Structures are given as C-alpha cells and as structure tokens.
Short mmCIF file of C-alpha atoms in Angstrom, two decimals:
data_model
loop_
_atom_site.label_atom_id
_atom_site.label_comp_id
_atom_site.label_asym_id
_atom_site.label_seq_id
_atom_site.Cartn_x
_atom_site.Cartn_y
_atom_site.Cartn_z
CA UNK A 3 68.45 83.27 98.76
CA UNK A 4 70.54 84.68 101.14
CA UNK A 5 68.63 88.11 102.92
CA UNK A 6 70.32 91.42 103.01
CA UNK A 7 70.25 91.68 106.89
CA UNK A 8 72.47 88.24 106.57
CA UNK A 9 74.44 89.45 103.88
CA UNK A 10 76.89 90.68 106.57
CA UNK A 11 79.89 90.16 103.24
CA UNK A 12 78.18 91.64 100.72
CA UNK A 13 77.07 94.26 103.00
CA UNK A 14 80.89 95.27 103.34
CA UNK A 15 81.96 95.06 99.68
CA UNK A 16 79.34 97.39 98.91
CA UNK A 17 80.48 99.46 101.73
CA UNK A 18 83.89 99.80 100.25
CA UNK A 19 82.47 99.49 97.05
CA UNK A 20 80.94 103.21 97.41
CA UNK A 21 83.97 104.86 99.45
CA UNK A 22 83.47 103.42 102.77
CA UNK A 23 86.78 102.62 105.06
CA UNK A 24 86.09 98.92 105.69
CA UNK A 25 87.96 96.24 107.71
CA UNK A 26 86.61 92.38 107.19
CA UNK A 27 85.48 91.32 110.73
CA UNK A 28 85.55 87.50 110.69
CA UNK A 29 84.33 85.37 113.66
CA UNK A 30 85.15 81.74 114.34
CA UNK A 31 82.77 79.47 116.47
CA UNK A 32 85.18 79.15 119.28
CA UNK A 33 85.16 83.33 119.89
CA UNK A 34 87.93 83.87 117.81
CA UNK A 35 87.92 87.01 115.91
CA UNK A 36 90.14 88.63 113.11
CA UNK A 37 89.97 91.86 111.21
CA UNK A 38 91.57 92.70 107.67
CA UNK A 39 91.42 95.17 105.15
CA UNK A 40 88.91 94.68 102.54
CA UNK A 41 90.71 95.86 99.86
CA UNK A 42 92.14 92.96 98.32
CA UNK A 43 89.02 92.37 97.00
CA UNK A 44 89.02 95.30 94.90
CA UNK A 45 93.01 94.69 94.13
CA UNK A 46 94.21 94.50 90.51
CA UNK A 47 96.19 92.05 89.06
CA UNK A 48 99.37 93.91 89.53
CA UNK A 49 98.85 94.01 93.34
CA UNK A 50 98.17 90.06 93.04
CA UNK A 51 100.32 87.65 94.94
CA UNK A 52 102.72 86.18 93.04
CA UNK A 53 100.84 82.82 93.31
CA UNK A 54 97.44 84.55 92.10
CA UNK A 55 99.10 86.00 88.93
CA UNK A 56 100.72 82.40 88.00
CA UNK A 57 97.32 80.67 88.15
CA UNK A 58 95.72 83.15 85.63
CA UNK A 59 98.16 81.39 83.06
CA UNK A 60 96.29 78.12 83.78
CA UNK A 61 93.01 79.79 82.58
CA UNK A 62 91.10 79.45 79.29
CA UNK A 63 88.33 79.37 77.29
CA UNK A 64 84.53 79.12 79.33
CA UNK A 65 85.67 80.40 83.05
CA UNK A 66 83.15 80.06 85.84
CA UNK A 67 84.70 81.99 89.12
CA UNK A 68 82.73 80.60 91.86
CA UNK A 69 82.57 82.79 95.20
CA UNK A 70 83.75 85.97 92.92
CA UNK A 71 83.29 88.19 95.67
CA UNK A 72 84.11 92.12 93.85
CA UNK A 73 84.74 90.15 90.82
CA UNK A 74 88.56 91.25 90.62
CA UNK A 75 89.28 87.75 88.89
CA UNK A 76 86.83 87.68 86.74
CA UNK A 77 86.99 91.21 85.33
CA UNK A 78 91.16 90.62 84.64
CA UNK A 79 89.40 87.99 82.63
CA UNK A 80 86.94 89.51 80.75
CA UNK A 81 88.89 92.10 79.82
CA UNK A 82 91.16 89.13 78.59
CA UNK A 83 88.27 88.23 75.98
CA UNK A 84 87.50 85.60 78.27
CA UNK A 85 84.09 84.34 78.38
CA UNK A 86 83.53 84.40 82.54
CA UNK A 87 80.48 83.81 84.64
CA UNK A 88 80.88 85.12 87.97
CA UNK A 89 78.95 83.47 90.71
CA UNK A 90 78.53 84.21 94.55
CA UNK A 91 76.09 83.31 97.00
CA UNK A 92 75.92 87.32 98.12
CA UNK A 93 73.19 89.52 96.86
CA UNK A 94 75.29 92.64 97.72
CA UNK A 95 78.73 91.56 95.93
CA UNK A 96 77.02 89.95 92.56
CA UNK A 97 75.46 93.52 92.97
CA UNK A 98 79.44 95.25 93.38
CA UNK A 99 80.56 92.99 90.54
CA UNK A 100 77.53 94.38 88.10
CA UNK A 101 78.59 98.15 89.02
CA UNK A 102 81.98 97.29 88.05
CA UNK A 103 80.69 95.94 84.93
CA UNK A 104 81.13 92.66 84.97
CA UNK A 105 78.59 91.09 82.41
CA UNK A 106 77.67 87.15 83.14
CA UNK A 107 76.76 87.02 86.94
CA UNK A 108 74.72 84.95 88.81
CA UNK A 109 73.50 85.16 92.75
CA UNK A 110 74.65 80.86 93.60
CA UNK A 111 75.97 79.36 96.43
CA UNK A 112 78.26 76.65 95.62
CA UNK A 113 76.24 73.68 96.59
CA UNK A 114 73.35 75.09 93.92
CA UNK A 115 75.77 74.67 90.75
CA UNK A 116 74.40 72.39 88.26
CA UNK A 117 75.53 73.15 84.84
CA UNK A 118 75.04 70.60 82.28
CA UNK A 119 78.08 69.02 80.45
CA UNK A 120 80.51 70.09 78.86
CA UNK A 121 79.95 74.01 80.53
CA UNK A 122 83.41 74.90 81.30
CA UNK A 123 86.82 75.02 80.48
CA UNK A 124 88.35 76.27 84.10
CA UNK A 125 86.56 76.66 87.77
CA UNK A 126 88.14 79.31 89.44
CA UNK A 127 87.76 79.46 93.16
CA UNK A 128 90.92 82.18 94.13
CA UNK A 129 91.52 83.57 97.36
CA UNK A 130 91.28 80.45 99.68
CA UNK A 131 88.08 79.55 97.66
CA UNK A 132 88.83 75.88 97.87
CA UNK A 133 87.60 76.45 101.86
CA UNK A 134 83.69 77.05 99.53
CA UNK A 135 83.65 73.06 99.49
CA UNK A 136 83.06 73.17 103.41
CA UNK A 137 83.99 69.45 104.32
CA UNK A 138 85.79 66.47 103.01
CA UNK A 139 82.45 64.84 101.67
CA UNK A 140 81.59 67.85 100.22
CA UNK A 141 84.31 68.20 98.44
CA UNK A 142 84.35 64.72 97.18
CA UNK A 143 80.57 65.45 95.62
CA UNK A 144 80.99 68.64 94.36
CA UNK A 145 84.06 67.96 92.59
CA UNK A 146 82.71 64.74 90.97
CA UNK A 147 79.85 67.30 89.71
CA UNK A 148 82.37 69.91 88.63
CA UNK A 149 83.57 66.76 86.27
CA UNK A 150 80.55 66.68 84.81
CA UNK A 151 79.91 69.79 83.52
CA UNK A 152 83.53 70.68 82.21
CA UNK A 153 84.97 69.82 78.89
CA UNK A 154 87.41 67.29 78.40
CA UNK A 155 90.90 69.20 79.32
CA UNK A 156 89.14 71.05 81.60
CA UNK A 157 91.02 72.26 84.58
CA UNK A 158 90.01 73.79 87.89
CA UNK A 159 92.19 76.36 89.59
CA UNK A 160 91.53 76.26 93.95
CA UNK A 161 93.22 78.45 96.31
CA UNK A 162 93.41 76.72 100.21
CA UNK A 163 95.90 77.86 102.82
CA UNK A 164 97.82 74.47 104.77
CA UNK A 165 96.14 75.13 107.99
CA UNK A 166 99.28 73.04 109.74
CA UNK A 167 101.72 75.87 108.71
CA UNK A 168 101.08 78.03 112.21
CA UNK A 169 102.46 78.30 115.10
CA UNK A 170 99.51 80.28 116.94
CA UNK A 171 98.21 78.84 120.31
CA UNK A 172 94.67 79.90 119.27
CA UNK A 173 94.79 77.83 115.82
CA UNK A 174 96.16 74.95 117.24
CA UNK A 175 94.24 74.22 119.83
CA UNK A 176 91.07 74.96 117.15
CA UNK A 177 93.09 71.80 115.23
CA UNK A 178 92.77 69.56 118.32
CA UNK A 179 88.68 70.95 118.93
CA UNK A 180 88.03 69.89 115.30
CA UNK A 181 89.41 66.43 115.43
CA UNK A 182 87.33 65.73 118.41
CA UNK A 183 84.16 66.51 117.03
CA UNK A 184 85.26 64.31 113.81
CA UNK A 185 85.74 67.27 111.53
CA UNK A 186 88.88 67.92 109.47
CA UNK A 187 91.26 70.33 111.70
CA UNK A 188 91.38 73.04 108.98
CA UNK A 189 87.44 72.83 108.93
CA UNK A 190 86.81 76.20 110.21
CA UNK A 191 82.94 77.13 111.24
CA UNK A 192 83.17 81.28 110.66
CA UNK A 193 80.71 84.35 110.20
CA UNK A 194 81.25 87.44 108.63
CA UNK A 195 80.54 90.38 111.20
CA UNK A 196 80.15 94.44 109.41
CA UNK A 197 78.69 96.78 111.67
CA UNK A 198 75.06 95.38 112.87
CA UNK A 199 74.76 92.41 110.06
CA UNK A 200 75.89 89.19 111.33
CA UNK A 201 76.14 86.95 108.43
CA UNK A 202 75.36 82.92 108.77
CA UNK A 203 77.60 80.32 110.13
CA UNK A 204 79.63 78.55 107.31
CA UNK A 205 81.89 75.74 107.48
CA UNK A 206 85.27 76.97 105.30
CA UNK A 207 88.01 74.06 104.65
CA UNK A 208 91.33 74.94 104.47
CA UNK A 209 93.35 71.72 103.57
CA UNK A 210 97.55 70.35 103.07
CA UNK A 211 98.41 68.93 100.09
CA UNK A 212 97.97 65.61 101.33
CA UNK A 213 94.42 65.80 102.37
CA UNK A 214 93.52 67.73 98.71
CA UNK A 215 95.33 63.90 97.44
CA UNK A 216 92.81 62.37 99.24
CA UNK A 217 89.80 64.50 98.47
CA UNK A 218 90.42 63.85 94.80
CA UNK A 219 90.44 60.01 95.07
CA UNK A 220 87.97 58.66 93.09
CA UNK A 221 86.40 62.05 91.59
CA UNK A 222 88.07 61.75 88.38
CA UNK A 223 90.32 64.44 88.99
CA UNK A 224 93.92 65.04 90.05
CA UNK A 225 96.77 67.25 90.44
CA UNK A 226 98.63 68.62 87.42
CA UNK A 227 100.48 71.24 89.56
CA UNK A 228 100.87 72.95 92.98
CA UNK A 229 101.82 76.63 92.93
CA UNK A 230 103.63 77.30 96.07
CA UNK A 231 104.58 80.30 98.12
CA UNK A 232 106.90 80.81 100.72
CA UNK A 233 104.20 80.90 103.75
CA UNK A 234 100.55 78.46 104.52
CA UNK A 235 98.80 80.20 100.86
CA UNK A 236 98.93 77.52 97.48
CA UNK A 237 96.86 76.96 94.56
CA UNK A 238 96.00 73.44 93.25
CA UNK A 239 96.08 73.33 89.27
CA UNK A 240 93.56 70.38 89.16
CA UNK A 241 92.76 68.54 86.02
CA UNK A 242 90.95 65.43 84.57
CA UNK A 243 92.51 61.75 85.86
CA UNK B 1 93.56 94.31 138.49
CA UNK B 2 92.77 92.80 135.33
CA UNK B 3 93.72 89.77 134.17
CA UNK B 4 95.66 89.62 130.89
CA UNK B 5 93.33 86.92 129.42
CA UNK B 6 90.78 90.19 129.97
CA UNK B 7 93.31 92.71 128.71
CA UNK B 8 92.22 92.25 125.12
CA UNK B 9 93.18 96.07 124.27
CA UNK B 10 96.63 95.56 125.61
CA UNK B 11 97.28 92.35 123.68
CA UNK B 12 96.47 94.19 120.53
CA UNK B 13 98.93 97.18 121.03
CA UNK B 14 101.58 94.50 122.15
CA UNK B 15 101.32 92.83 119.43
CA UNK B 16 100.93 95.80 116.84
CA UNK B 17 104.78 96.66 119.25
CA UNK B 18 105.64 93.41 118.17
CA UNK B 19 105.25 93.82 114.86
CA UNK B 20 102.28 91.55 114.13
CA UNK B 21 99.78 93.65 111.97
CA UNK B 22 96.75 93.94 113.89
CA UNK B 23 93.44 96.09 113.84
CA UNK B 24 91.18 97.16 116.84
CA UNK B 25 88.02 95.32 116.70
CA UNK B 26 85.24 96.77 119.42
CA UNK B 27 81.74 95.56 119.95
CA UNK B 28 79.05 97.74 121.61
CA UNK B 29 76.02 95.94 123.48
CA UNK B 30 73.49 96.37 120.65
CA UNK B 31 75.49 94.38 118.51
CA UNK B 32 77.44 96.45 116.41
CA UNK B 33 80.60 95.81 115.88
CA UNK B 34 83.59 98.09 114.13
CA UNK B 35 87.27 97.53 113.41
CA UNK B 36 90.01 100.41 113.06
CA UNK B 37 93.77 100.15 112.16
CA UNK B 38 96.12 100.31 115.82
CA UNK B 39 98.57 102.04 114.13
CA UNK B 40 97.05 105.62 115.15
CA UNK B 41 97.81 104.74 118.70
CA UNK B 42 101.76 104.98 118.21
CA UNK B 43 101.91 108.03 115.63
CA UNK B 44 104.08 110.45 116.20
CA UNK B 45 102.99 113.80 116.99
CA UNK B 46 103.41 114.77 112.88
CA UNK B 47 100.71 112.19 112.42
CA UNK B 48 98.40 113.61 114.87
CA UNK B 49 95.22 115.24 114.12
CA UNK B 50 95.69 119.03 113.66
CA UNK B 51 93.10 119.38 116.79
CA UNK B 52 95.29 116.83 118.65
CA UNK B 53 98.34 118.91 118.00
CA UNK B 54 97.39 122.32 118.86
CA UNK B 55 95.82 120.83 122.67
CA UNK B 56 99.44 120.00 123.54
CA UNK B 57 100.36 123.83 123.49
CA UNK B 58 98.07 123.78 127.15
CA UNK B 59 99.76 121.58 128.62
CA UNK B 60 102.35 122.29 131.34
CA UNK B 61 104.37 121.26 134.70
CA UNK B 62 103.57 117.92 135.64
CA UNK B 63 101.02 115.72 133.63
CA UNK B 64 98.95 112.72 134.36
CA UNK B 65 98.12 111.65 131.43
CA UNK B 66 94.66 109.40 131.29
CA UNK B 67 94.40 105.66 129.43
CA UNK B 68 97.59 106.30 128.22
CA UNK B 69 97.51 103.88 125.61
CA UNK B 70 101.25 102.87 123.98
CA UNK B 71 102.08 106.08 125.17
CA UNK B 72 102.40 108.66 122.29
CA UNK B 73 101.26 111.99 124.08
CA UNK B 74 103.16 110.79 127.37
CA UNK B 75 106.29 109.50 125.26
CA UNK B 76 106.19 113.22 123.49
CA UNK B 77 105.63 115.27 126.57
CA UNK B 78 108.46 113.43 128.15
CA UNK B 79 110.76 114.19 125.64
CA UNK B 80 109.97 117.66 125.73
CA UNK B 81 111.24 117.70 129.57
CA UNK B 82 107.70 117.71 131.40
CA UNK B 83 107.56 115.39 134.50
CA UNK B 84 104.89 112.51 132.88
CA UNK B 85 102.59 110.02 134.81
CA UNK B 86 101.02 107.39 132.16
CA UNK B 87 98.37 105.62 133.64
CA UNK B 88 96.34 103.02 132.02
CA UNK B 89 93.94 100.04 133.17
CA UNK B 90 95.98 97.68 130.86
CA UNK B 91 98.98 95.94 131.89
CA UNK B 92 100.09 95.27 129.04
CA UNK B 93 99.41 98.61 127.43
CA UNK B 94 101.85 99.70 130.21
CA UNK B 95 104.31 96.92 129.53
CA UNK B 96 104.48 98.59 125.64
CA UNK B 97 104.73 102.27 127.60
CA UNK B 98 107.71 101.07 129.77
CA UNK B 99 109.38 99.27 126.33
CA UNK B 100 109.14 102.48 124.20
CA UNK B 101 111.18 103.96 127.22
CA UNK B 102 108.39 106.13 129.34
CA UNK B 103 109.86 106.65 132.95
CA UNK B 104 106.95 107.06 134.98
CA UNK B 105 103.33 104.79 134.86
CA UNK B 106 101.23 102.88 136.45
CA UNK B 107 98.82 100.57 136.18
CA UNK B 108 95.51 102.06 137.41
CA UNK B 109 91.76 102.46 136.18
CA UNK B 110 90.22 105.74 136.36
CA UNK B 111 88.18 104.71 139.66
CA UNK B 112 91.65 104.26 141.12
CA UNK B 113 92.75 107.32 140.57
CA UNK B 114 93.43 109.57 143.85
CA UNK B 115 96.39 111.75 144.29
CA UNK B 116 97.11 114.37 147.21
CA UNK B 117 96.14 117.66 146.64
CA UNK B 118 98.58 119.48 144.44
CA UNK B 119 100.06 116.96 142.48
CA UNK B 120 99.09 117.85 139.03
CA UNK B 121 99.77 121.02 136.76
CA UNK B 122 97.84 119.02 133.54
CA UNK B 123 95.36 116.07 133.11
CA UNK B 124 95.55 114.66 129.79
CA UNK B 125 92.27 112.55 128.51
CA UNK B 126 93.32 112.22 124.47
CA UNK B 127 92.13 109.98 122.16
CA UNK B 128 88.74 110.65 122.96
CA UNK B 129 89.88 109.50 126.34
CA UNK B 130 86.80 111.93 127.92
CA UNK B 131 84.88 108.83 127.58
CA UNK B 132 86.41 107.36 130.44
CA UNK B 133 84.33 108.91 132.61
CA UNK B 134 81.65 106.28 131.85
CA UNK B 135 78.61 107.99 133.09
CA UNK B 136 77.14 111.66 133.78
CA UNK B 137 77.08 110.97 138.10
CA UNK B 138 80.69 109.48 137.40
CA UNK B 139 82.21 112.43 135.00
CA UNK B 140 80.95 114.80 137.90
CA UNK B 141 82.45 113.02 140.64
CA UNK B 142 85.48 112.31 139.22
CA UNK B 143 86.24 116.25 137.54
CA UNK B 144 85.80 117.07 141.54
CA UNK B 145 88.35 114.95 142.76
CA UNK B 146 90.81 115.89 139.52
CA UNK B 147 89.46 119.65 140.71
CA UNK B 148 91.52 118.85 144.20
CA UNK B 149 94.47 116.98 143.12
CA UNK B 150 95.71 119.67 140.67
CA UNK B 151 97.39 123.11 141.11
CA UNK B 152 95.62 126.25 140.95
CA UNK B 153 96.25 127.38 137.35
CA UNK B 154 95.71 124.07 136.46
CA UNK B 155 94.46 122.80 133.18
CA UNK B 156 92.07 119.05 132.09
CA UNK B 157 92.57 118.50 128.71
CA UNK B 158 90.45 116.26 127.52
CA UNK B 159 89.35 114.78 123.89
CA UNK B 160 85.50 113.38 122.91
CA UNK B 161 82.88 112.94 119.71
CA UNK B 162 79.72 114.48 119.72
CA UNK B 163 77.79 111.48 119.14
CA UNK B 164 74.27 113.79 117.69
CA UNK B 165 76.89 114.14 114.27
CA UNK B 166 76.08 111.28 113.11
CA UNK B 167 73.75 110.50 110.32
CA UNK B 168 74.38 106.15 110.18
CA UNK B 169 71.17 105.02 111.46
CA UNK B 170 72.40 102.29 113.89
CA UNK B 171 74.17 104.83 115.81
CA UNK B 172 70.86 106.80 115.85
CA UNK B 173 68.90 104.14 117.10
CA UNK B 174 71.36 103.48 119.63
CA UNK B 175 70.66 107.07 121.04
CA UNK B 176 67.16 105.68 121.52
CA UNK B 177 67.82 102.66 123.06
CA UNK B 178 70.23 104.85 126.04
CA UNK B 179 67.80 107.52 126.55
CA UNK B 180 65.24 104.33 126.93
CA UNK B 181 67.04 102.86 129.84
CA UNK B 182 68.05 105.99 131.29
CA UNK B 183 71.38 106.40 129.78
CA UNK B 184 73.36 109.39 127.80
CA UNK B 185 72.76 108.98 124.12
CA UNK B 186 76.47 108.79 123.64
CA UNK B 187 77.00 106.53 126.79
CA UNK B 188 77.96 103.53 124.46
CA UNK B 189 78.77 100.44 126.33
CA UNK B 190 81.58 98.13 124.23
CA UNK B 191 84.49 95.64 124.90
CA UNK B 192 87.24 95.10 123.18
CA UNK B 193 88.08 91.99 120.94
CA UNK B 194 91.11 90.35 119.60
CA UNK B 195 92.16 86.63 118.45
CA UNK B 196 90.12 84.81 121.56
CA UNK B 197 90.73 87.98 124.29
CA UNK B 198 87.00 88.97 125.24
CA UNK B 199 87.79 92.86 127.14
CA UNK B 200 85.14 93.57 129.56
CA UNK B 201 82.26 95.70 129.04
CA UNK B 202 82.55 99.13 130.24
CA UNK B 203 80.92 102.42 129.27
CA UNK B 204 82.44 105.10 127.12
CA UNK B 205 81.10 108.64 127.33
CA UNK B 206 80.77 110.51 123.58
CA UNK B 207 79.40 114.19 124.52
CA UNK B 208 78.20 117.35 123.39
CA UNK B 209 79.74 120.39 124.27
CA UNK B 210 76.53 121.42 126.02
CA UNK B 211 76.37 118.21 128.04
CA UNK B 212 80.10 118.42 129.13
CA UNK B 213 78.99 122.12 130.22
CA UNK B 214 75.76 120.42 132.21
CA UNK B 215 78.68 118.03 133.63
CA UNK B 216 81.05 120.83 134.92
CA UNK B 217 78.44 122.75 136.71
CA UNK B 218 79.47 122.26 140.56
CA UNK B 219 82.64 121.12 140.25
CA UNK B 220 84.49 123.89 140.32
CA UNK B 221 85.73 123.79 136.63
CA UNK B 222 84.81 125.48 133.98
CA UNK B 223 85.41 125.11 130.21
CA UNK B 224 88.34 127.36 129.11
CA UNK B 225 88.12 126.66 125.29
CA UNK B 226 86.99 124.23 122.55
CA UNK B 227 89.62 123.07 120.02
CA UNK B 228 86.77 122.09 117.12
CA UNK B 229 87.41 119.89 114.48
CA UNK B 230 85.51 119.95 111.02
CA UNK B 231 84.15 116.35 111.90
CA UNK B 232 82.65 115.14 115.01
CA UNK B 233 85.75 114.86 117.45
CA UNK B 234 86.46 118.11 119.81
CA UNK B 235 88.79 118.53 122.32
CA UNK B 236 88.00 120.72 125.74
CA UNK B 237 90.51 122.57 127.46
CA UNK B 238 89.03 122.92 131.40
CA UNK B 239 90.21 124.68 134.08
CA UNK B 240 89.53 126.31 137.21
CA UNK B 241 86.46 128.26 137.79
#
C-alpha cells in the first residue's frame, strides 16, 4: 500500500478537504510542470462538464468508480440509489471520500482489481481516468479482466483527453520523446508534487479515438458511443462485442 | 542578463497577459514546493491588500519601484502623475510592464542597481519585494547605497512576512536547517517553475521586524513606521535617520 509520505494526491485532497487553499502541482519526467485548482474534485454535478453530466446517463445498476479521487462521482451516484464502490489507490482520498460519506470504499490501485464475475454493471473511470490503464498492453489486460467480472450488458464509461489536439511546443516535442523510447506519445510518466510529499512516478495514457479502436481489439469489448466536446476531453461509452 | 529560457517568472506573467490561465509554482531547496494564482500580480489597487493600500499614501516625487513585477504599483503611481522607474530582473516581466503602457523601466537585478546621488524621492519593494535583498551582509549594503541615491526626506517602502508566524512544520524545520548552515531562518532559497522554464535559485529574505531593525543599524536609515497586517505580511516604511 501506498505510504502517506508518497501519498503526495491524497495528501492534497485532504488538504482541501479540511479548508486548505490547494493548487494540484503535477510533474512530468521531462521537467515539465503544471499547476491547477483542486477543486474540481470536490465539484458537483451541476458544475460538471457537459461531457461528465452525459455519461452519468450511461450508468446503472452495480457501479465500481475506479481512481474516485474525493468521490464526487460516486456520491452523485449513491445518492441516485446506486449501489457504488469507490476505489483509489490513495490512503488519504479513500479517507476524503469516507468523511464525505461515501459508504462502499476500498484503498486499490487499478492493476489489484480482481472481482469475480458477473460484479458490475458499469466501470467508471471519469476525469481522464482512462490514462489509470498506463500503457497499451495494459490496457489490453485489464480490460479483458474488466470483461470478466461485469454482467452481460455491462458497460464501462472512460474519460481520456486526444493528446494530438495541442499545439504546445512542450507537448509535442514530449510526443516525439515517447515514440523514441517505443512508448505511445500520449504515455505520459507524471508525479504528483503538494508541499514536501513527492508522490511516485506513474505512467498516465491519454489516447485518440483511433488508438482506444485498437486497444479494444480482441478484449471483447467495443465502442457503443463517443461523447465529444469541443476541445482534446471525450468519454468512451464502451460495451460488450 | 538572463536568458528567457531562465526567465521562468516572466513567462508566467506573459502568459497570464496573454490570457492563458496560469498559476505560480515555486520550489525552495528543501524540497517544498507551493503554487499560487498570478492573478494577484495585475490587481488593481481595489484588489490590494488593505496594508498594501494604505503604504502608497508614503510615497512621493520620483519612485523606483523594486521587482516590479507586471507593473501594478508602478502602472498606479504613474497614473497618479509621479515620475515611475520599474525595474525588474525579468525581461519579460518588463516586456508585460511596457505592454500595459508603463513609460519608464528597465531591465536590472537588484545588484545592478546604482543611481547618482539624488535621484530618488521613494523606493518601492511591494509584494514582499524586501526579500530581494537576499541576505543580512547584502540587505545592509544595499539600504546604504539606496541611503545615497535618494533625497533627503526620502522614504524605502518596503513589504516582507515574518517567517517565526508560522505554525506548518516544514516551514519550521526549514528555520533549522538555515540557522544550521549559517543562514537567516527566513532566508529561503527557491526558483521559479513553469511548463519546462527552470528560474534560477536565488535567496529571498522573510524578516522580523526586529531583524530588519538589526539590518538598519549603520546605514543611516531608520524605521519610520510599521503598516501591520492581522497575518504574517508587514510592510516598513524607512527613512532617513
């Protein structure tokens, strides 16, 4: 499990969590750094993108939201009636999500789900959550598992952004890096930074349309339905083949 | 002078002029590492702190006005019909002065600075720009030359933190770690970060008001008043002794 000195994320969201003014710091492995306001997390569903509020139509039955950060998803869908299990690899956010009383959590990272069959009617990974599958072959496995343990008309809701929509330097030359050392150019390797907590490297995929085609080959699965938006940010309504 | 691939601080503020929505990310030596919203550095004088507000009624005849940033005090003062000088050590924080319409900068570090005698009625050091100073030795030597360039009546106005209000304990070891290697407690050494720009390290001065008394002592100044906050940030109003 993931130690609290690491848990540079959850660290934050509990920050903001108890009144704290908190920006996101987000390092990539070639020095590039971004800041953002952390309170999307804790946004409700009226203050959803347009995109966000569309997938929750998609939803039913037995949800497990994996990476559910504050739980913002998954407490719109509890309060639904919704039976949601909220899972996230961070200590300190599974620990936000509780205080906010969110009921079925668990502390998982995404490569330690193994629910037996027939556990789920929709996967929700929101908020570029798709990038949780980390690599193309990763992907590929963890999607054929994610067959397994859903029910028949199961569907699987996964935010990405198109990495190719951009037109900054920094990003594109990142593209061209990535290709070179044989990884997919939206592939990003990144680490969550919050005052002295550095959290672990993480590879986080953010994929076109096309390559999401591609991942799916072969794992059952396949596209019902993109939900578009007018910049890089879709969701992939995925269901059985 | 510094290169612009160095001027990570001026990058930010010319992009926050060019509309991109951008936050100031700074990382001190120990590893911390903090990110802030830019907007504060082109509010107008309603926006300003109260403290911030009520310094500007010292201020008179002709003002040099210290890491002028995008230029808000400057850009006020102007309007009001004083004869500004905005100087900063980033080009391109100049380059957004000169585009917002201020008449008279340069580009200059506070090493640089060295005017004839006489040539200043008001020094300006906001935004907690006392910090510039760096260093004890270098506050002193630097308050002697400002002591010599000014008029006789005239008046430093400059803004700082005490850094002993503080109660987050990575600050507090910090204080331990400078006194260790013969520093200030405040004397925090950072950079600036943004997108790939890496600013260079430099220190930043946080005082006391007893310390920036220990300062003054033979250089001919003397503190005139305190402008107190009800947090940690203080502004000193200097002048002749």
């Amino acid at each position: 499990m993931l130690d609290l000195g690491e848990d540079a994320f959850g660290q934050k969201l509990w920050a903001a969590y108890t009144g704290e003014e908190v920006f996101e710091i987000v390092e990539r492995d070639d020095g590039y750094i971004d800041a953002m306001r952390i309170k999307g997390y804790f946004a409700d569903y009226e203050d959803w993108s347009p995109i966000e509020q569309k997938a929750m139509d998609f939803v039913k039955g037995r949800v497990l939201d994996i990476g559910c950060g504050a739980g913002r998803h998954s407490l719109y869908l509890q309060k639904k009636g919704l039976d949601v299990l909220g899972i996230d690899i961070s200590p300190l956010a599974i620990k936000v999500c509780i205080s906010r009383g969110l009921k079925k959590v668990r502390v998982m990272s995404i490569e330690e789900i193994n629910f037996e069959q027939d556990s789920f009617d929709t996967i929700l990974m929101m908020g570029n959550n798709f990038g949780l599958f980390g690599s193309f072959k990763k992907a590929k496995k963890l999607l054929k598992r994610f067959h397994e343990m859903t029910s028949e008309n199961a569907i699987i809701i996964a935010s990405t952004r198109d990495p190719y929509k951009t037109d900054n330097p920094a990003h594109l030359a990142y593209h061209k890096l990535n290709k070179k050392r044989g990884r997919m150019a939206g592939q990003v390797r990144i680490r969550s930074r919050f005052k002295k907590y550095v959290g672990r490297w993480f590879d986080y995929l953010m994929v076109s349309k096309e390559e999401i085609e591609k991942i799916l080959e072969g794992t059952g699965l396949k596209i019902k339905k993109f939900i578009e938006s007018k910049d890089s940010n879709y969701i992939a309504i995925i269901e059985k083949a």
